Amino acid sequence: MNLTSLFNLTYGLCLISSKNGDKINACVVNSVFQVTSENPTIAISMSKKNYTYEMIKKSGIFNISILGKQTPTSLIGNFGFKSGKDINKFENYNYEKGKNGAPILKDYTISYIEAEVINSIEVGTHTVFIGKIVDCEYLSEAEPMTYAYYHNIKGGKSAKNAPTFAQQEAEEISRKTEKSSNNKKYKCDVCGYIYDPQIGDPENGIDSETSFEKIPEEWVCPICRVHKNRFTIL
Ligand code: FE
């Protein structure tokens, strides 16, 4: 069995949000798919460790904000690598409440879907929620952020609760075997973001072809905001 096969599955990055009483939360997932078009339904796979999972389980509702290609890595970091148990993830972002009361992100969302849970399937660490679509809106013609684009162009990585995380660990091991001494990549010990000198970090003023050593000391990880000294060479 070669699990590399799973790398060839395509995904988009979305924000899944829900609520419980007055509390709202959201997390980043890459596992959303349409199930039916007549009486339209949608399915999501959620880690049972996520705070958003607990909210969906209790409220029976979730919204999907489909993210565009322009979404900054900092937004993925905020919603994908922090816990809503510790912070209000929406504090610095514009959002509105959907008809079901759960939030919809306004920044960088190109379409959104509101859903009510009609069924769920337990699959070990994850639950697959199947939702009836109760509302949806097409907001922008901008291209969606695919998982491949986030990973290859933005240097991003799955949060540790994502279904694809284990696959990425395998990918990293294979990447280590092909590193070249002139082009060293560095990995953030906290969130797993990989700095690739060929790509740089243009969103934060670091041009492509900038070696890690030449990045200014005040630069921080674009996802989790820790300093350079928390990075390890790959
Ligand atoms: Fe980081």
PDB file of C-alpha atoms and ligand atoms in Angstrom:
ATOM      1  CA  MET A   1       0.000   0.000   0.000  1.00  0.00           C
ATOM      2  CA  ASN A   2       1.454   3.355  -1.035  1.00  0.00           C
ATOM      3  CA  LEU A   3      -0.220   6.215   0.829  1.00  0.00           C
ATOM      4  CA  THR A   4       1.461   8.694  -1.540  1.00  0.00           C
ATOM      5  CA  SER A   5      -1.528   7.925  -3.780  1.00  0.00           C
ATOM      6  CA  LEU A   6      -3.587  10.104  -1.464  1.00  0.00           C
ATOM      7  CA  PHE A   7      -1.472  13.161  -2.399  1.00  0.00           C
ATOM      8  CA  ASN A   8      -3.205  13.102  -5.771  1.00  0.00           C
ATOM      9  CA  LEU A   9      -6.584  13.870  -4.253  1.00  0.00           C
ATOM     10  CA  THR A  10      -7.484  17.532  -4.715  1.00  0.00           C
ATOM     11  CA  TYR A  11      -8.902  19.706  -1.957  1.00  0.00           C
ATOM     12  CA  GLY A  12      -9.969  23.267  -1.330  1.00  0.00           C
ATOM     13  CA  LEU A  13      -9.427  25.187   1.886  1.00  0.00           C
ATOM     14  CA  CYS A  14     -12.546  26.297   3.745  1.00  0.00           C
ATOM     15  CA  LEU A  15     -13.462  27.723   7.083  1.00  0.00           C
ATOM     16  CA  ILE A  16     -16.022  25.653   8.976  1.00  0.00           C
ATOM     17  CA  SER A  17     -17.873  27.654  11.600  1.00  0.00           C
ATOM     18  CA  SER A  18     -20.511  26.907  14.184  1.00  0.00           C
ATOM     19  CA  LYS A  19     -21.925  28.276  17.417  1.00  0.00           C
ATOM     20  CA  ASN A  20     -23.003  27.178  20.864  1.00  0.00           C
ATOM     21  CA  GLY A  21     -25.196  29.688  22.676  1.00  0.00           C
ATOM     22  CA  ASP A  22     -23.378  33.043  22.401  1.00  0.00           C
ATOM     23  CA  LYS A  23     -20.045  31.444  21.515  1.00  0.00           C
ATOM     24  CA  ILE A  24     -18.856  31.166  17.947  1.00  0.00           C
ATOM     25  CA  ASN A  25     -15.832  29.462  16.484  1.00  0.00           C
ATOM     26  CA  ALA A  26     -14.343  28.275  13.203  1.00  0.00           C
ATOM     27  CA  CYS A  27     -11.466  26.178  11.957  1.00  0.00           C
ATOM     28  CA  VAL A  28      -9.765  25.509   8.642  1.00  0.00           C
ATOM     29  CA  VAL A  29     -10.512  22.236   6.897  1.00  0.00           C
ATOM     30  CA  ASN A  30      -9.673  20.755   3.521  1.00  0.00           C
ATOM     31  CA  SER A  31     -12.254  17.998   3.529  1.00  0.00           C
ATOM     32  CA  VAL A  32     -15.577  19.305   2.249  1.00  0.00           C
ATOM     33  CA  PHE A  33     -17.519  17.689  -0.548  1.00  0.00           C
ATOM     34  CA  GLN A  34     -20.912  17.922  -2.143  1.00  0.00           C
ATOM     35  CA  VAL A  35     -23.008  14.774  -1.697  1.00  0.00           C
ATOM     36  CA  THR A  36     -26.194  15.476  -3.674  1.00  0.00           C
ATOM     37  CA  SER A  37     -27.412  18.317  -5.910  1.00  0.00           C
ATOM     38  CA  GLU A  38     -31.128  17.589  -5.775  1.00  0.00           C
ATOM     39  CA  ASN A  39     -32.156  18.429  -2.209  1.00  0.00           C
ATOM     40  CA  PRO A  40     -28.531  19.560  -1.949  1.00  0.00           C
ATOM     41  CA  THR A  41     -26.355  18.131   0.773  1.00  0.00           C
ATOM     42  CA  ILE A  42     -22.718  18.585   1.740  1.00  0.00           C
ATOM     43  CA  ALA A  43     -20.307  16.565   3.898  1.00  0.00           C
ATOM     44  CA  ILE A  44     -17.384  17.598   6.102  1.00  0.00           C
ATOM     45  CA  SER A  45     -14.844  15.525   8.032  1.00  0.00           C
ATOM     46  CA  MET A  46     -14.014  17.002  11.435  1.00  0.00           C
ATOM     47  CA  SER A  47     -11.472  15.993  14.064  1.00  0.00           C
ATOM     48  CA  LYS A  48     -13.099  15.229  17.384  1.00  0.00           C
ATOM     49  CA  LYS A  49     -10.395  17.306  19.056  1.00  0.00           C
ATOM     50  CA  ASN A  50     -11.634  20.539  17.478  1.00  0.00           C
ATOM     51  CA  TYR A  51     -13.680  23.028  19.482  1.00  0.00           C
ATOM     52  CA  THR A  52     -15.769  23.621  16.331  1.00  0.00           C
ATOM     53  CA  TYR A  53     -16.545  19.889  16.293  1.00  0.00           C
ATOM     54  CA  GLU A  54     -18.006  20.142  19.807  1.00  0.00           C
ATOM     55  CA  MET A  55     -20.167  23.082  18.718  1.00  0.00           C
ATOM     56  CA  ILE A  56     -21.494  21.290  15.620  1.00  0.00           C
ATOM     57  CA  LYS A  57     -22.267  18.236  17.709  1.00  0.00           C
ATOM     58  CA  LYS A  58     -24.325  20.360  20.130  1.00  0.00           C
ATOM     59  CA  SER A  59     -25.975  22.867  17.769  1.00  0.00           C
ATOM     60  CA  GLY A  60     -26.425  20.689  14.680  1.00  0.00           C
ATOM     61  CA  ILE A  61     -25.446  23.525  12.365  1.00  0.00           C
ATOM     62  CA  PHE A  62     -22.352  24.583  10.442  1.00  0.00           C
ATOM     63  CA  ASN A  63     -21.370  27.124   7.824  1.00  0.00           C
ATOM     64  CA  ILE A  64     -18.700  26.811   5.188  1.00  0.00           C
ATOM     65  CA  SER A  65     -16.788  29.920   4.080  1.00  0.00           C
ATOM     66  CA  ILE A  66     -14.890  28.982   0.911  1.00  0.00           C
ATOM     67  CA  LEU A  67     -11.557  30.799   0.897  1.00  0.00           C
ATOM     68  CA  GLY A  68     -10.087  32.562  -2.155  1.00  0.00           C
ATOM     69  CA  LYS A  69      -6.501  32.289  -3.389  1.00  0.00           C
ATOM     70  CA  GLN A  70      -5.647  35.699  -1.918  1.00  0.00           C
ATOM     71  CA  THR A  71      -6.255  34.496   1.645  1.00  0.00           C
ATOM     72  CA  PRO A  72      -3.114  35.364   3.659  1.00  0.00           C
ATOM     73  CA  THR A  73      -1.274  32.655   5.557  1.00  0.00           C
ATOM     74  CA  SER A  74      -1.869  34.655   8.743  1.00  0.00           C
ATOM     75  CA  LEU A  75      -5.617  33.980   8.424  1.00  0.00           C
ATOM     76  CA  ILE A  76      -4.968  30.257   7.971  1.00  0.00           C
ATOM     77  CA  GLY A  77      -2.687  30.462  11.021  1.00  0.00           C
ATOM     78  CA  ASN A  78      -5.310  32.211  13.117  1.00  0.00           C
ATOM     79  CA  PHE A  79      -8.157  29.820  12.307  1.00  0.00           C
ATOM     80  CA  GLY A  80      -6.123  26.660  11.689  1.00  0.00           C
ATOM     81  CA  PHE A  81      -3.407  26.655  14.330  1.00  0.00           C
ATOM     82  CA  LYS A  82      -5.037  28.251  17.367  1.00  0.00           C
ATOM     83  CA  SER A  83      -7.840  26.990  19.573  1.00  0.00           C
ATOM     84  CA  GLY A  84     -11.118  28.833  20.019  1.00  0.00           C
ATOM     85  CA  LYS A  85     -11.006  27.590  23.610  1.00  0.00           C
ATOM     86  CA  ASP A  86      -8.153  30.063  24.221  1.00  0.00           C
ATOM     87  CA  ILE A  87      -9.013  33.038  22.007  1.00  0.00           C
ATOM     88  CA  ASN A  88     -11.848  34.599  20.029  1.00  0.00           C
ATOM     89  CA  LYS A  89     -10.603  33.743  16.538  1.00  0.00           C
ATOM     90  CA  PHE A  90     -12.966  36.259  14.914  1.00  0.00           C
ATOM     91  CA  GLU A  91     -11.667  39.211  16.951  1.00  0.00           C
ATOM     92  CA  ASN A  92      -9.665  40.773  14.103  1.00  0.00           C
ATOM     93  CA  TYR A  93     -11.813  39.649  11.173  1.00  0.00           C
ATOM     94  CA  ASN A  94     -15.065  40.825   9.614  1.00  0.00           C
ATOM     95  CA  TYR A  95     -17.918  38.391   9.771  1.00  0.00           C
ATOM     96  CA  GLU A  96     -21.673  38.280   9.770  1.00  0.00           C
ATOM     97  CA  LYS A  97     -24.081  35.786  11.221  1.00  0.00           C
ATOM     98  CA  GLY A  98     -25.892  33.506   8.786  1.00  0.00           C
ATOM     99  CA  LYS A  99     -29.570  32.655   8.957  1.00  0.00           C
ATOM    100  CA  ASN A 100     -28.677  29.765  11.256  1.00  0.00           C
ATOM    101  CA  GLY A 101     -26.789  32.119  13.605  1.00  0.00           C
ATOM    102  CA  ALA A 102     -23.310  30.692  12.924  1.00  0.00           C
ATOM    103  CA  PRO A 103     -20.689  33.112  11.586  1.00  0.00           C
ATOM    104  CA  ILE A 104     -19.662  33.578   7.967  1.00  0.00           C
ATOM    105  CA  LEU A 105     -16.263  35.144   7.366  1.00  0.00           C
ATOM    106  CA  LYS A 106     -16.501  38.230   5.148  1.00  0.00           C
ATOM    107  CA  ASP A 107     -12.773  38.671   4.459  1.00  0.00           C
ATOM    108  CA  TYR A 108     -11.459  36.527   1.560  1.00  0.00           C
ATOM    109  CA  THR A 109     -14.612  34.366   1.367  1.00  0.00           C
ATOM    110  CA  ILE A 110     -15.625  33.775  -2.255  1.00  0.00           C
ATOM    111  CA  SER A 111     -18.775  31.724  -1.526  1.00  0.00           C
ATOM    112  CA  TYR A 112     -20.518  30.456   1.556  1.00  0.00           C
ATOM    113  CA  ILE A 113     -22.854  27.602   2.430  1.00  0.00           C
ATOM    114  CA  GLU A 114     -25.131  27.240   5.451  1.00  0.00           C
ATOM    115  CA  ALA A 115     -26.039  23.732   6.556  1.00  0.00           C
ATOM    116  CA  GLU A 116     -28.016  21.764   9.121  1.00  0.00           C
ATOM    117  CA  VAL A 117     -26.719  18.361  10.177  1.00  0.00           C
ATOM    118  CA  ILE A 118     -29.000  15.534   8.983  1.00  0.00           C
ATOM    119  CA  ASN A 119     -26.657  12.623   9.628  1.00  0.00           C
ATOM    120  CA  SER A 120     -23.194  11.815  10.967  1.00  0.00           C
ATOM    121  CA  ILE A 121     -20.776   8.902  10.711  1.00  0.00           C
ATOM    122  CA  GLU A 122     -18.137   8.078  13.325  1.00  0.00           C
ATOM    123  CA  VAL A 123     -14.776   7.236  11.736  1.00  0.00           C
ATOM    124  CA  GLY A 124     -12.206   6.789  14.516  1.00  0.00           C
ATOM    125  CA  THR A 125     -10.565  10.164  15.180  1.00  0.00           C
ATOM    126  CA  HIS A 126     -13.021  12.027  12.945  1.00  0.00           C
ATOM    127  CA  THR A 127     -16.745  12.443  12.425  1.00  0.00           C
ATOM    128  CA  VAL A 128     -18.238  12.950   8.988  1.00  0.00           C
ATOM    129  CA  PHE A 129     -21.168  15.345   9.247  1.00  0.00           C
ATOM    130  CA  ILE A 130     -23.673  15.367   6.407  1.00  0.00           C
ATOM    131  CA  GLY A 131     -25.573  18.629   6.173  1.00  0.00           C
ATOM    132  CA  LYS A 132     -28.649  19.789   4.313  1.00  0.00           C
ATOM    133  CA  ILE A 133     -27.843  23.071   2.554  1.00  0.00           C
ATOM    134  CA  VAL A 134     -30.265  25.684   3.855  1.00  0.00           C
ATOM    135  CA  ASP A 135     -28.684  28.697   2.161  1.00  0.00           C
ATOM    136  CA  CYS A 136     -25.663  29.534   0.029  1.00  0.00           C
ATOM    137  CA  GLU A 137     -24.299  32.529  -1.842  1.00  0.00           C
ATOM    138  CA  TYR A 138     -21.758  33.086  -4.601  1.00  0.00           C
ATOM    139  CA  LEU A 139     -19.800  36.218  -3.684  1.00  0.00           C
ATOM    140  CA  SER A 140     -16.788  36.521  -5.969  1.00  0.00           C
ATOM    141  CA  GLU A 141     -15.303  35.208  -9.195  1.00  0.00           C
ATOM    142  CA  ALA A 142     -11.883  34.979  -7.528  1.00  0.00           C
ATOM    143  CA  GLU A 143     -10.263  31.549  -7.689  1.00  0.00           C
ATOM    144  CA  PRO A 144     -10.625  29.259  -4.683  1.00  0.00           C
ATOM    145  CA  MET A 145      -7.592  28.428  -2.551  1.00  0.00           C
ATOM    146  CA  THR A 146      -6.768  24.815  -3.286  1.00  0.00           C
ATOM    147  CA  TYR A 147      -4.841  22.775  -0.787  1.00  0.00           C
ATOM    148  CA  ALA A 148      -2.080  22.275  -3.385  1.00  0.00           C
ATOM    149  CA  TYR A 149      -1.740  26.044  -3.883  1.00  0.00           C
ATOM    150  CA  TYR A 150      -1.552  26.671  -0.142  1.00  0.00           C
ATOM    151  CA  HIS A 151       0.996  23.923   0.300  1.00  0.00           C
ATOM    152  CA  ASN A 152       3.235  24.567  -2.737  1.00  0.00           C
ATOM    153  CA  ILE A 153       3.005  28.335  -3.227  1.00  0.00           C
ATOM    154  CA  LYS A 154       2.393  29.567   0.291  1.00  0.00           C
ATOM    155  CA  GLY A 155       4.498  26.925   2.044  1.00  0.00           C
ATOM    156  CA  GLY A 156       1.632  25.982   4.315  1.00  0.00           C
ATOM    157  CA  LYS A 157       0.867  22.803   6.163  1.00  0.00           C
ATOM    158  CA  SER A 158      -2.172  21.021   7.567  1.00  0.00           C
ATOM    159  CA  ALA A 159      -3.139  21.646  11.160  1.00  0.00           C
ATOM    160  CA  LYS A 160      -2.339  18.572  13.209  1.00  0.00           C
ATOM    161  CA  ASN A 161      -5.998  17.541  13.450  1.00  0.00           C
ATOM    162  CA  ALA A 162      -6.535  17.563   9.667  1.00  0.00           C
ATOM    163  CA  PRO A 163      -7.148  14.181   8.013  1.00  0.00           C
ATOM    164  CA  THR A 164      -4.182  14.814   5.684  1.00  0.00           C
ATOM    165  CA  PHE A 165      -1.665  15.443   8.459  1.00  0.00           C
ATOM    166  CA  ALA A 166      -0.205  11.926   8.533  1.00  0.00           C
ATOM    167  CA  GLN A 167       0.308  12.020   4.775  1.00  0.00           C
ATOM    168  CA  GLN A 168       2.283  15.213   5.164  1.00  0.00           C
ATOM    169  CA  GLU A 169       4.594  13.693   7.715  1.00  0.00           C
ATOM    170  CA  ALA A 170       5.473  11.037   5.119  1.00  0.00           C
ATOM    171  CA  GLU A 171       5.959  13.739   2.511  1.00  0.00           C
ATOM    172  CA  GLU A 172       8.358  15.610   4.779  1.00  0.00           C
ATOM    173  CA  ILE A 173      10.470  12.529   5.295  1.00  0.00           C
ATOM    174  CA  SER A 174      10.814  12.115   1.536  1.00  0.00           C
ATOM    175  CA  ARG A 175      11.603  15.829   1.180  1.00  0.00           C
ATOM    176  CA  LYS A 176      14.440  15.529   3.698  1.00  0.00           C
ATOM    177  CA  THR A 177      16.139  13.021   1.455  1.00  0.00           C
ATOM    178  CA  GLU A 178      16.328  15.423  -1.470  1.00  0.00           C
ATOM    179  CA  LYS A 179      17.508  18.621   0.238  1.00  0.00           C
ATOM    180  CA  SER A 180      20.311  20.553  -1.400  1.00  0.00           C
ATOM    181  CA  SER A 181      22.909  22.483   0.523  1.00  0.00           C
ATOM    182  CA  ASN A 182      22.426  25.718  -1.454  1.00  0.00           C
ATOM    183  CA  ASN A 183      18.735  25.859  -0.937  1.00  0.00           C
ATOM    184  CA  LYS A 184      17.986  24.972   2.660  1.00  0.00           C
ATOM    185  CA  LYS A 185      14.430  24.918   3.880  1.00  0.00           C
ATOM    186  CA  TYR A 186      13.554  25.619   7.499  1.00  0.00           C
ATOM    187  CA  LYS A 187      10.571  24.369   9.421  1.00  0.00           C
ATOM    188  CA  CYS A 188       8.714  26.178  12.203  1.00  0.00           C
ATOM    189  CA  ASP A 189       8.829  23.970  15.308  1.00  0.00           C
ATOM    190  CA  VAL A 190       5.491  25.345  16.488  1.00  0.00           C
ATOM    191  CA  CYS A 191       3.134  25.116  13.503  1.00  0.00           C
ATOM    192  CA  GLY A 192       5.113  23.210  10.884  1.00  0.00           C
ATOM    193  CA  TYR A 193       5.251  26.059   8.339  1.00  0.00           C
ATOM    194  CA  ILE A 194       8.136  25.476   5.960  1.00  0.00           C
ATOM    195  CA  TYR A 195      10.217  28.421   4.776  1.00  0.00           C
ATOM    196  CA  ASP A 196      11.368  27.722   1.223  1.00  0.00           C
ATOM    197  CA  PRO A 197      14.040  30.203   0.019  1.00  0.00           C
ATOM    198  CA  GLN A 198      12.899  29.712  -3.573  1.00  0.00           C
ATOM    199  CA  ILE A 199       9.476  31.064  -2.633  1.00  0.00           C
ATOM    200  CA  GLY A 200      10.420  33.485   0.170  1.00  0.00           C
ATOM    201  CA  ASP A 201       7.531  35.089   2.055  1.00  0.00           C
ATOM    202  CA  PRO A 202       6.357  37.835  -0.338  1.00  0.00           C
ATOM    203  CA  GLU A 203       3.278  38.629   1.759  1.00  0.00           C
ATOM    204  CA  ASN A 204       5.628  39.771   4.510  1.00  0.00           C
ATOM    205  CA  GLY A 205       8.293  41.472   2.438  1.00  0.00           C
ATOM    206  CA  ILE A 206      10.697  38.566   1.928  1.00  0.00           C
ATOM    207  CA  ASP A 207      11.477  38.163  -1.778  1.00  0.00           C
ATOM    208  CA  SER A 208      11.928  34.812  -3.443  1.00  0.00           C
ATOM    209  CA  GLU A 209      15.536  33.562  -3.552  1.00  0.00           C
ATOM    210  CA  THR A 210      16.206  34.874  -0.013  1.00  0.00           C
ATOM    211  CA  SER A 211      18.088  32.378   2.130  1.00  0.00           C
ATOM    212  CA  PHE A 212      16.800  31.837   5.657  1.00  0.00           C
ATOM    213  CA  GLU A 213      19.973  33.375   7.101  1.00  0.00           C
ATOM    214  CA  LYS A 214      19.326  36.642   5.250  1.00  0.00           C
ATOM    215  CA  ILE A 215      15.810  37.133   6.597  1.00  0.00           C
ATOM    216  CA  PRO A 216      15.748  40.065   9.089  1.00  0.00           C
ATOM    217  CA  GLU A 217      15.641  39.055  12.753  1.00  0.00           C
ATOM    218  CA  GLU A 218      12.313  40.835  13.284  1.00  0.00           C
ATOM    219  CA  TRP A 219      10.594  38.537  10.768  1.00  0.00           C
ATOM    220  CA  VAL A 220       8.131  36.092  12.338  1.00  0.00           C
ATOM    221  CA  CYS A 221       6.503  32.876  11.154  1.00  0.00           C
ATOM    222  CA  PRO A 222       3.641  34.006   8.873  1.00  0.00           C
ATOM    223  CA  ILE A 223       1.346  31.388  10.385  1.00  0.00           C
ATOM    224  CA  CYS A 224       1.954  31.284  14.138  1.00  0.00           C
ATOM    225  CA  ARG A 225       4.072  34.479  14.626  1.00  0.00           C
ATOM    226  CA  VAL A 226       7.048  32.939  16.449  1.00  0.00           C
ATOM    227  CA  HIS A 227      10.589  34.230  15.821  1.00  0.00           C
ATOM    228  CA  LYS A 228      13.325  32.766  13.614  1.00  0.00           C
ATOM    229  CA  ASN A 229      14.967  30.962  16.523  1.00  0.00           C
ATOM    230  CA  ARG A 230      12.011  28.551  16.603  1.00  0.00           C
ATOM    231  CA  PHE A 231      12.884  27.221  13.137  1.00  0.00           C
ATOM    232  CA  THR A 232      14.893  24.066  12.439  1.00  0.00           C
ATOM    233  CA  ILE A 233      16.740  23.225   9.261  1.00  0.00           C
ATOM    234  CA  LEU A 234      15.181  20.466   7.178  1.00  0.00           C
TER     235      LEU A 234
HETATM  236 FE    FE B   1       4.872  28.783  12.846  1.00  0.00          FE
END
